[in-house]
Amino acid sequence: MFSFKKSERITSLKDTDALFDKQHGSVGISAFPLRAIYRKIPLSYNSTTIPVEPIKVLVSVAKKRLHHAVDRNRAKRQIREAYRLQRLPLKEKLLSLPNDNQCSLHIAFLWLSNTPQSSQLVAKSMKKLLVTIEQKLTTNENLG
């Protein structure tokens, strides 16, 4: 239930490019030390099944921000753990949308800080980002 499987990760280069392309309707929000870029992907009209994983995630920590691999790996672990523990409300909200609004979500989490941060701060920022995305789903704002 709380694992973070490969099926939950964005592995396709095509999906990654589309996520970072504004023409595909990507939206970005920030909560220091994280930035989330997300894209709503409507389910095809032919498909009546909900995807196995309605949310796919990409985690990125730039070498420009954290120069040491140890720090980058720790930051990625912190991001993945914070997401893994707090993703359930967003996932439930996505699955509870009416049939005409069914969609999946691609989210990229980017590290903004030039220094390592505490896990509590990362978890707090992650919660803020996920709540914001959930609110935008609720109010049917333009996600993409």
PDB file of N, CA and C in Angstrom, residues 36-117:
ATOM      1  N   ALA A  36       6.801  21.736  -8.051  1.00  0.00           N
ATOM      2  CA  ALA A  36       6.048  20.677  -8.715  1.00  0.00           C
ATOM      3  C   ALA A  36       5.566  21.202 -10.061  1.00  0.00           C
ATOM      4  N   ILE A  37       5.799  20.410 -11.083  1.00  0.00           N
ATOM      5  CA  ILE A  37       5.262  20.688 -12.411  1.00  0.00           C
ATOM      6  C   ILE A  37       4.344  19.526 -12.718  1.00  0.00           C
ATOM      7  N   TYR A  38       3.096  19.823 -13.024  1.00  0.00           N
ATOM      8  CA  TYR A  38       2.142  18.738 -13.220  1.00  0.00           C
ATOM      9  C   TYR A  38       1.304  18.946 -14.466  1.00  0.00           C
ATOM     10  N   ARG A  39       0.758  17.852 -14.942  1.00  0.00           N
ATOM     11  CA  ARG A  39      -0.015  17.855 -16.176  1.00  0.00           C
ATOM     12  C   ARG A  39      -1.166  16.867 -16.038  1.00  0.00           C
ATOM     13  N   LYS A  40      -2.348  17.329 -16.338  1.00  0.00           N
ATOM     14  CA  LYS A  40      -3.535  16.485 -16.318  1.00  0.00           C
ATOM     15  C   LYS A  40      -3.658  15.802 -17.675  1.00  0.00           C
ATOM     16  N   ILE A  41      -3.843  14.494 -17.649  1.00  0.00           N
ATOM     17  CA  ILE A  41      -3.953  13.731 -18.887  1.00  0.00           C
ATOM     18  C   ILE A  41      -5.333  13.082 -18.918  1.00  0.00           C
ATOM     19  N   PRO A  42      -6.245  13.604 -19.761  1.00  0.00           N
ATOM     20  CA  PRO A  42      -7.579  13.018 -19.826  1.00  0.00           C
ATOM     21  C   PRO A  42      -7.517  11.592 -20.371  1.00  0.00           C
ATOM     22  N   LEU A  43      -8.368  10.737 -19.822  1.00  0.00           N
ATOM     23  CA  LEU A  43      -8.432   9.372 -20.335  1.00  0.00           C
ATOM     24  C   LEU A  43      -9.100   9.409 -21.701  1.00  0.00           C
ATOM     25  N   SER A  44      -8.675   8.526 -22.576  1.00  0.00           N
ATOM     26  CA  SER A  44      -9.272   8.497 -23.913  1.00  0.00           C
ATOM     27  C   SER A  44     -10.752   8.128 -23.798  1.00  0.00           C
ATOM     28  N   TYR A  45     -11.528   8.617 -24.710  1.00  0.00           N
ATOM     29  CA  TYR A  45     -12.963   8.387 -24.662  1.00  0.00           C
ATOM     30  C   TYR A  45     -13.312   6.911 -24.870  1.00  0.00           C
ATOM     31  N   ASN A  46     -12.440   6.179 -25.557  1.00  0.00           N
ATOM     32  CA  ASN A  46     -12.684   4.757 -25.796  1.00  0.00           C
ATOM     33  C   ASN A  46     -12.445   3.931 -24.539  1.00  0.00           C
ATOM     34  N   SER A  47     -11.566   4.416 -23.674  1.00  0.00           N
ATOM     35  CA  SER A  47     -11.168   3.650 -22.503  1.00  0.00           C
ATOM     36  C   SER A  47     -12.156   3.855 -21.359  1.00  0.00           C
ATOM     37  N   THR A  48     -12.686   2.771 -20.850  1.00  0.00           N
ATOM     38  CA  THR A  48     -13.593   2.854 -19.709  1.00  0.00           C
ATOM     39  C   THR A  48     -12.888   2.428 -18.433  1.00  0.00           C
ATOM     40  N   THR A  49     -11.657   1.959 -18.551  1.00  0.00           N
ATOM     41  CA  THR A  49     -10.929   1.511 -17.374  1.00  0.00           C
ATOM     42  C   THR A  49     -10.019   2.621 -16.860  1.00  0.00           C
ATOM     43  N   ILE A  50      -9.886   2.663 -15.565  1.00  0.00           N
ATOM     44  CA  ILE A  50      -9.003   3.616 -14.924  1.00  0.00           C
ATOM     45  C   ILE A  50      -7.596   3.024 -14.948  1.00  0.00           C
ATOM     46  N   PRO A  51      -6.569   3.816 -15.240  1.00  0.00           N
ATOM     47  CA  PRO A  51      -5.216   3.263 -15.273  1.00  0.00           C
ATOM     48  C   PRO A  51      -4.827   2.674 -13.914  1.00  0.00           C
ATOM     49  N   VAL A  52      -3.930   1.711 -13.954  1.00  0.00           N
ATOM     50  CA  VAL A  52      -3.491   1.056 -12.727  1.00  0.00           C
ATOM     51  C   VAL A  52      -2.918   2.099 -11.769  1.00  0.00           C
ATOM     52  N   GLU A  53      -2.105   2.976 -12.268  1.00  0.00           N
ATOM     53  CA  GLU A  53      -1.539   4.056 -11.465  1.00  0.00           C
ATOM     54  C   GLU A  53      -2.007   5.389 -12.039  1.00  0.00           C
ATOM     55  N   PRO A  54      -2.983   6.039 -11.393  1.00  0.00           N
ATOM     56  CA  PRO A  54      -3.486   7.297 -11.934  1.00  0.00           C
ATOM     57  C   PRO A  54      -2.510   8.464 -11.801  1.00  0.00           C
ATOM     58  N   ILE A  55      -1.501   8.320 -10.928  1.00  0.00           N
ATOM     59  CA  ILE A  55      -0.513   9.381 -10.753  1.00  0.00           C
ATOM     60  C   ILE A  55       0.872   8.809 -11.024  1.00  0.00           C
ATOM     61  N   LYS A  56       1.605   9.468 -11.906  1.00  0.00           N
ATOM     62  CA  LYS A  56       2.994   9.082 -12.178  1.00  0.00           C
ATOM     63  C   LYS A  56       3.891  10.246 -11.798  1.00  0.00           C
ATOM     64  N   VAL A  57       5.054   9.911 -11.230  1.00  0.00           N
ATOM     65  CA  VAL A  57       5.911  10.920 -10.626  1.00  0.00           C
ATOM     66  C   VAL A  57       7.333  10.840 -11.180  1.00  0.00           C
ATOM     67  N   LEU A  58       7.971  12.002 -11.282  1.00  0.00           N
ATOM     68  CA  LEU A  58       9.376  12.109 -11.651  1.00  0.00           C
ATOM     69  C   LEU A  58      10.052  12.950 -10.566  1.00  0.00           C
ATOM     70  N   VAL A  59      11.224  12.517 -10.107  1.00  0.00           N
ATOM     71  CA  VAL A  59      11.966  13.241  -9.078  1.00  0.00           C
ATOM     72  C   VAL A  59      13.299  13.672  -9.673  1.00  0.00           C
ATOM     73  N   SER A  60      13.631  14.955  -9.513  1.00  0.00           N
ATOM     74  CA  SER A  60      14.872  15.466 -10.083  1.00  0.00           C
ATOM     75  C   SER A  60      15.570  16.409  -9.105  1.00  0.00           C
ATOM     76  N   VAL A  61      16.858  16.143  -8.902  1.00  0.00           N
ATOM     77  CA  VAL A  61      17.701  17.034  -8.106  1.00  0.00           C
ATOM     78  C   VAL A  61      18.919  17.352  -8.970  1.00  0.00           C
ATOM     79  N   ALA A  62      19.066  18.598  -9.350  1.00  0.00           N
ATOM     80  CA  ALA A  62      20.110  18.992 -10.286  1.00  0.00           C
ATOM     81  C   ALA A  62      21.482  19.046  -9.621  1.00  0.00           C
ATOM     82  N   LYS A  63      22.473  18.658 -10.383  1.00  0.00           N
ATOM     83  CA  LYS A  63      23.864  18.724  -9.929  1.00  0.00           C
ATOM     84  C   LYS A  63      24.263  20.189  -9.690  1.00  0.00           C
ATOM     85  N   LYS A  64      23.630  21.079 -10.411  1.00  0.00           N
ATOM     86  CA  LYS A  64      23.885  22.514 -10.248  1.00  0.00           C
ATOM     87  C   LYS A  64      23.480  22.975  -8.841  1.00  0.00           C
ATOM     88  N   ARG A  65      22.426  22.359  -8.290  1.00  0.00           N
ATOM     89  CA  ARG A  65      21.926  22.732  -6.960  1.00  0.00           C
ATOM     90  C   ARG A  65      22.733  22.070  -5.849  1.00  0.00           C
ATOM     91  N   LEU A  66      22.854  20.762  -5.904  1.00  0.00           N
ATOM     92  CA  LEU A  66      23.594  20.005  -4.890  1.00  0.00           C
ATOM     93  C   LEU A  66      24.754  19.307  -5.592  1.00  0.00           C
ATOM     94  N   HIS A  67      25.947  19.755  -5.340  1.00  0.00           N
ATOM     95  CA  HIS A  67      27.116  19.291  -6.081  1.00  0.00           C
ATOM     96  C   HIS A  67      27.547  17.874  -5.727  1.00  0.00           C
ATOM     97  N   HIS A  68      27.317  17.455  -4.494  1.00  0.00           N
ATOM     98  CA  HIS A  68      27.770  16.136  -4.049  1.00  0.00           C
ATOM     99  C   HIS A  68      26.676  15.095  -4.263  1.00  0.00           C
ATOM    100  N   ALA A  69      27.060  13.957  -4.816  1.00  0.00           N
ATOM    101  CA  ALA A  69      26.098  12.884  -5.101  1.00  0.00           C
ATOM    102  C   ALA A  69      25.383  12.421  -3.834  1.00  0.00           C
ATOM    103  N   VAL A  70      26.084  12.412  -2.730  1.00  0.00           N
ATOM    104  CA  VAL A  70      25.484  12.001  -1.462  1.00  0.00           C
ATOM    105  C   VAL A  70      24.296  12.898  -1.116  1.00  0.00           C
ATOM    106  N   ASP A  71      24.469  14.203  -1.293  1.00  0.00           N
ATOM    107  CA  ASP A  71      23.395  15.155  -1.000  1.00  0.00           C
ATOM    108  C   ASP A  71      22.234  15.006  -1.983  1.00  0.00           C
ATOM    109  N   ARG A  72      22.558  14.803  -3.268  1.00  0.00           N
ATOM    110  CA  ARG A  72      21.494  14.617  -4.269  1.00  0.00           C
ATOM    111  C   ARG A  72      20.689  13.362  -3.972  1.00  0.00           C
ATOM    112  N   ASN A  73      21.367  12.270  -3.662  1.00  0.00           N
ATOM    113  CA  ASN A  73      20.665  11.019  -3.367  1.00  0.00           C
ATOM    114  C   ASN A  73      19.790  11.152  -2.128  1.00  0.00           C
ATOM    115  N   ARG A  74      20.278  11.848  -1.110  1.00  0.00           N
ATOM    116  CA  ARG A  74      19.492  12.048   0.105  1.00  0.00           C
ATOM    117  C   ARG A  74      18.252  12.887  -0.202  1.00  0.00           C
ATOM    118  N   ALA A  75      18.425  13.934  -0.999  1.00  0.00           N
ATOM    119  CA  ALA A  75      17.291  14.796  -1.356  1.00  0.00           C
ATOM    120  C   ALA A  75      16.243  14.001  -2.129  1.00  0.00           C
ATOM    121  N   LYS A  76      16.687  13.153  -3.061  1.00  0.00           N
ATOM    122  CA  LYS A  76      15.734  12.329  -3.820  1.00  0.00           C
ATOM    123  C   LYS A  76      14.998  11.357  -2.907  1.00  0.00           C
ATOM    124  N   ARG A  77      15.716  10.783  -1.955  1.00  0.00           N
ATOM    125  CA  ARG A  77      15.077   9.880  -0.985  1.00  0.00           C
ATOM    126  C   ARG A  77      14.046  10.619  -0.153  1.00  0.00           C
ATOM    127  N   GLN A  78      14.384  11.826   0.273  1.00  0.00           N
ATOM    128  CA  GLN A  78      13.450  12.631   1.062  1.00  0.00           C
ATOM    129  C   GLN A  78      12.188  12.956   0.264  1.00  0.00           C
ATOM    130  N   ILE A  79      12.351  13.320  -0.998  1.00  0.00           N
ATOM    131  CA  ILE A  79      11.204  13.656  -1.851  1.00  0.00           C
ATOM    132  C   ILE A  79      10.321  12.428  -2.049  1.00  0.00           C
ATOM    133  N   ARG A  80      10.936  11.298  -2.402  1.00  0.00           N
ATOM    134  CA  ARG A  80      10.158  10.074  -2.629  1.00  0.00           C
ATOM    135  C   ARG A  80       9.402   9.647  -1.373  1.00  0.00           C
ATOM    136  N   GLU A  81      10.063   9.719  -0.232  1.00  0.00           N
ATOM    137  CA  GLU A  81       9.430   9.310   1.024  1.00  0.00           C
ATOM    138  C   GLU A  81       8.279  10.243   1.389  1.00  0.00           C
ATOM    139  N   ALA A  82       8.486  11.538   1.244  1.00  0.00           N
ATOM    140  CA  ALA A  82       7.421  12.498   1.547  1.00  0.00           C
ATOM    141  C   ALA A  82       6.222  12.269   0.630  1.00  0.00           C
ATOM    142  N   TYR A  83       6.477  12.030  -0.639  1.00  0.00           N
ATOM    143  CA  TYR A  83       5.387  11.763  -1.582  1.00  0.00           C
ATOM    144  C   TYR A  83       4.677  10.459  -1.239  1.00  0.00           C
ATOM    145  N   ARG A  84       5.445   9.428  -0.968  1.00  0.00           N
ATOM    146  CA  ARG A  84       4.890   8.106  -0.686  1.00  0.00           C
ATOM    147  C   ARG A  84       3.943   8.153   0.511  1.00  0.00           C
ATOM    148  N   LEU A  85       4.289   8.916   1.529  1.00  0.00           N
ATOM    149  CA  LEU A  85       3.471   8.982   2.738  1.00  0.00           C
ATOM    150  C   LEU A  85       2.252   9.890   2.601  1.00  0.00           C
ATOM    151  N   GLN A  86       2.257  10.820   1.639  1.00  0.00           N
ATOM    152  CA  GLN A  86       1.193  11.819   1.575  1.00  0.00           C
ATOM    153  C   GLN A  86       0.375  11.784   0.289  1.00  0.00           C
ATOM    154  N   ARG A  87       0.571  10.791  -0.548  1.00  0.00           N
ATOM    155  CA  ARG A  87      -0.090  10.763  -1.852  1.00  0.00           C
ATOM    156  C   ARG A  87      -1.534  10.293  -1.813  1.00  0.00           C
ATOM    157  N   LEU A  88      -1.933   9.593  -0.777  1.00  0.00           N
ATOM    158  CA  LEU A  88      -3.234   8.938  -0.750  1.00  0.00           C
ATOM    159  C   LEU A  88      -4.429   9.880  -0.959  1.00  0.00           C
ATOM    160  N   PRO A  89      -4.521  11.035  -0.264  1.00  0.00           N
ATOM    161  CA  PRO A  89      -5.683  11.911  -0.496  1.00  0.00           C
ATOM    162  C   PRO A  89      -5.811  12.370  -1.957  1.00  0.00           C
ATOM    163  N   LEU A  90      -4.684  12.695  -2.597  1.00  0.00           N
ATOM    164  CA  LEU A  90      -4.723  13.129  -3.996  1.00  0.00           C
ATOM    165  C   LEU A  90      -5.165  11.974  -4.896  1.00  0.00           C
ATOM    166  N   LYS A  91      -4.655  10.788  -4.634  1.00  0.00           N
ATOM    167  CA  LYS A  91      -5.020   9.620  -5.428  1.00  0.00           C
ATOM    168  C   LYS A  91      -6.505   9.302  -5.296  1.00  0.00           C
ATOM    169  N   GLU A  92      -7.021   9.376  -4.071  1.00  0.00           N
ATOM    170  CA  GLU A  92      -8.447   9.129  -3.846  1.00  0.00           C
ATOM    171  C   GLU A  92      -9.302  10.183  -4.533  1.00  0.00           C
ATOM    172  N   LYS A  93      -8.864  11.432  -4.481  1.00  0.00           N
ATOM    173  CA  LYS A  93      -9.602  12.515  -5.139  1.00  0.00           C
ATOM    174  C   LYS A  93      -9.640  12.293  -6.652  1.00  0.00           C
ATOM    175  N   LEU A  94      -8.533  11.874  -7.211  1.00  0.00           N
ATOM    176  CA  LEU A  94      -8.442  11.628  -8.648  1.00  0.00           C
ATOM    177  C   LEU A  94      -9.368  10.490  -9.062  1.00  0.00           C
ATOM    178  N   LEU A  95      -9.439   9.449  -8.245  1.00  0.00           N
ATOM    179  CA  LEU A  95     -10.288   8.302  -8.563  1.00  0.00           C
ATOM    180  C   LEU A  95     -11.767   8.592  -8.330  1.00  0.00           C
ATOM    181  N   SER A  96     -12.080   9.596  -7.505  1.00  0.00           N
ATOM    182  CA  SER A  96     -13.477   9.897  -7.200  1.00  0.00           C
ATOM    183  C   SER A  96     -14.086  10.932  -8.146  1.00  0.00           C
ATOM    184  N   LEU A  97     -13.320  11.409  -9.111  1.00  0.00           N
ATOM    185  CA  LEU A  97     -13.859  12.381 -10.069  1.00  0.00           C
ATOM    186  C   LEU A  97     -14.964  11.735 -10.895  1.00  0.00           C
ATOM    187  N   PRO A  98     -15.949  12.530 -11.334  1.00  0.00           N
ATOM    188  CA  PRO A  98     -17.001  11.979 -12.196  1.00  0.00           C
ATOM    189  C   PRO A  98     -16.429  11.396 -13.483  1.00  0.00           C
ATOM    190  N   ASN A  99     -17.165  10.487 -14.102  1.00  0.00           N
ATOM    191  CA  ASN A  99     -16.666   9.783 -15.289  1.00  0.00           C
ATOM    192  C   ASN A  99     -16.263  10.714 -16.420  1.00  0.00           C
ATOM    193  N   ASP A 100     -16.966  11.824 -16.583  1.00  0.00           N
ATOM    194  CA  ASP A 100     -16.618  12.726 -17.686  1.00  0.00           C
ATOM    195  C   ASP A 100     -15.328  13.517 -17.408  1.00  0.00           C
ATOM    196  N   ASN A 101     -14.879  13.528 -16.161  1.00  0.00           N
ATOM    197  CA  ASN A 101     -13.640  14.231 -15.807  1.00  0.00           C
ATOM    198  C   ASN A 101     -12.502  13.290 -15.438  1.00  0.00           C
ATOM    199  N   GLN A 102     -12.662  11.988 -15.663  1.00  0.00           N
ATOM    200  CA  GLN A 102     -11.620  11.027 -15.311  1.00  0.00           C
ATOM    201  C   GLN A 102     -10.319  11.381 -16.021  1.00  0.00           C
ATOM    202  N   CYS A 103      -9.235  11.309 -15.277  1.00  0.00           N
ATOM    203  CA  CYS A 103      -7.933  11.649 -15.849  1.00  0.00           C
ATOM    204  C   CYS A 103      -6.834  10.996 -15.027  1.00  0.00           C
ATOM    205  N   SER A 104      -5.634  11.076 -15.569  1.00  0.00           N
ATOM    206  CA  SER A 104      -4.463  10.691 -14.791  1.00  0.00           C
ATOM    207  C   SER A 104      -3.587  11.931 -14.666  1.00  0.00           C
ATOM    208  N   LEU A 105      -2.581  11.855 -13.827  1.00  0.00           N
ATOM    209  CA  LEU A 105      -1.770  13.012 -13.523  1.00  0.00           C
ATOM    210  C   LEU A 105      -0.297  12.644 -13.613  1.00  0.00           C
ATOM    211  N   HIS A 106       0.495  13.489 -14.250  1.00  0.00           N
ATOM    212  CA  HIS A 106       1.950  13.346 -14.251  1.00  0.00           C
ATOM    213  C   HIS A 106       2.507  14.519 -13.460  1.00  0.00           C
ATOM    214  N   ILE A 107       3.388  14.208 -12.491  1.00  0.00           N
ATOM    215  CA  ILE A 107       3.957  15.246 -11.639  1.00  0.00           C
ATOM    216  C   ILE A 107       5.471  15.100 -11.608  1.00  0.00           C
ATOM    217  N   ALA A 108       6.188  16.210 -11.765  1.00  0.00           N
ATOM    218  CA  ALA A 108       7.642  16.239 -11.602  1.00  0.00           C
ATOM    219  C   ALA A 108       7.953  17.076 -10.369  1.00  0.00           C
ATOM    220  N   PHE A 109       8.759  16.520  -9.466  1.00  0.00           N
ATOM    221  CA  PHE A 109       9.200  17.252  -8.287  1.00  0.00           C
ATOM    222  C   PHE A 109      10.657  17.639  -8.495  1.00  0.00           C
ATOM    223  N   LEU A 110      10.932  18.941  -8.430  1.00  0.00           N
ATOM    224  CA  LEU A 110      12.274  19.467  -8.644  1.00  0.00           C
ATOM    225  C   LEU A 110      12.787  20.095  -7.352  1.00  0.00           C
ATOM    226  N   TRP A 111      14.059  19.905  -7.086  1.00  0.00           N
ATOM    227  CA  TRP A 111      14.699  20.459  -5.893  1.00  0.00           C
ATOM    228  C   TRP A 111      15.171  21.873  -6.197  1.00  0.00           C
ATOM    229  N   LEU A 112      14.839  22.845  -5.347  1.00  0.00           N
ATOM    230  CA  LEU A 112      15.191  24.240  -5.586  1.00  0.00           C
ATOM    231  C   LEU A 112      16.348  24.745  -4.723  1.00  0.00           C
ATOM    232  N   SER A 113      16.583  24.126  -3.596  1.00  0.00           N
ATOM    233  CA  SER A 113      17.561  24.630  -2.641  1.00  0.00           C
ATOM    234  C   SER A 113      18.993  24.300  -3.056  1.00  0.00           C
ATOM    235  N   ASN A 114      19.921  25.162  -2.684  1.00  0.00           N
ATOM    236  CA  ASN A 114      21.339  24.919  -2.937  1.00  0.00           C
ATOM    237  C   ASN A 114      22.013  24.190  -1.785  1.00  0.00           C
ATOM    238  N   THR A 115      21.264  23.921  -0.723  1.00  0.00           N
ATOM    239  CA  THR A 115      21.801  23.212   0.437  1.00  0.00           C
ATOM    240  C   THR A 115      20.849  22.088   0.831  1.00  0.00           C
ATOM    241  N   PRO A 116      21.351  21.054   1.491  1.00  0.00           N
ATOM    242  CA  PRO A 116      20.462  19.990   1.989  1.00  0.00           C
ATOM    243  C   PRO A 116      19.472  20.573   3.004  1.00  0.00           C
ATOM    244  N   GLN A 117      18.273  20.021   3.025  1.00  0.00           N
ATOM    245  CA  GLN A 117      17.219  20.490   3.924  1.00  0.00           C
ATOM    246  C   GLN A 117      16.748  19.343   4.818  1.00  0.00           C
TER     247      GLN A 117
END
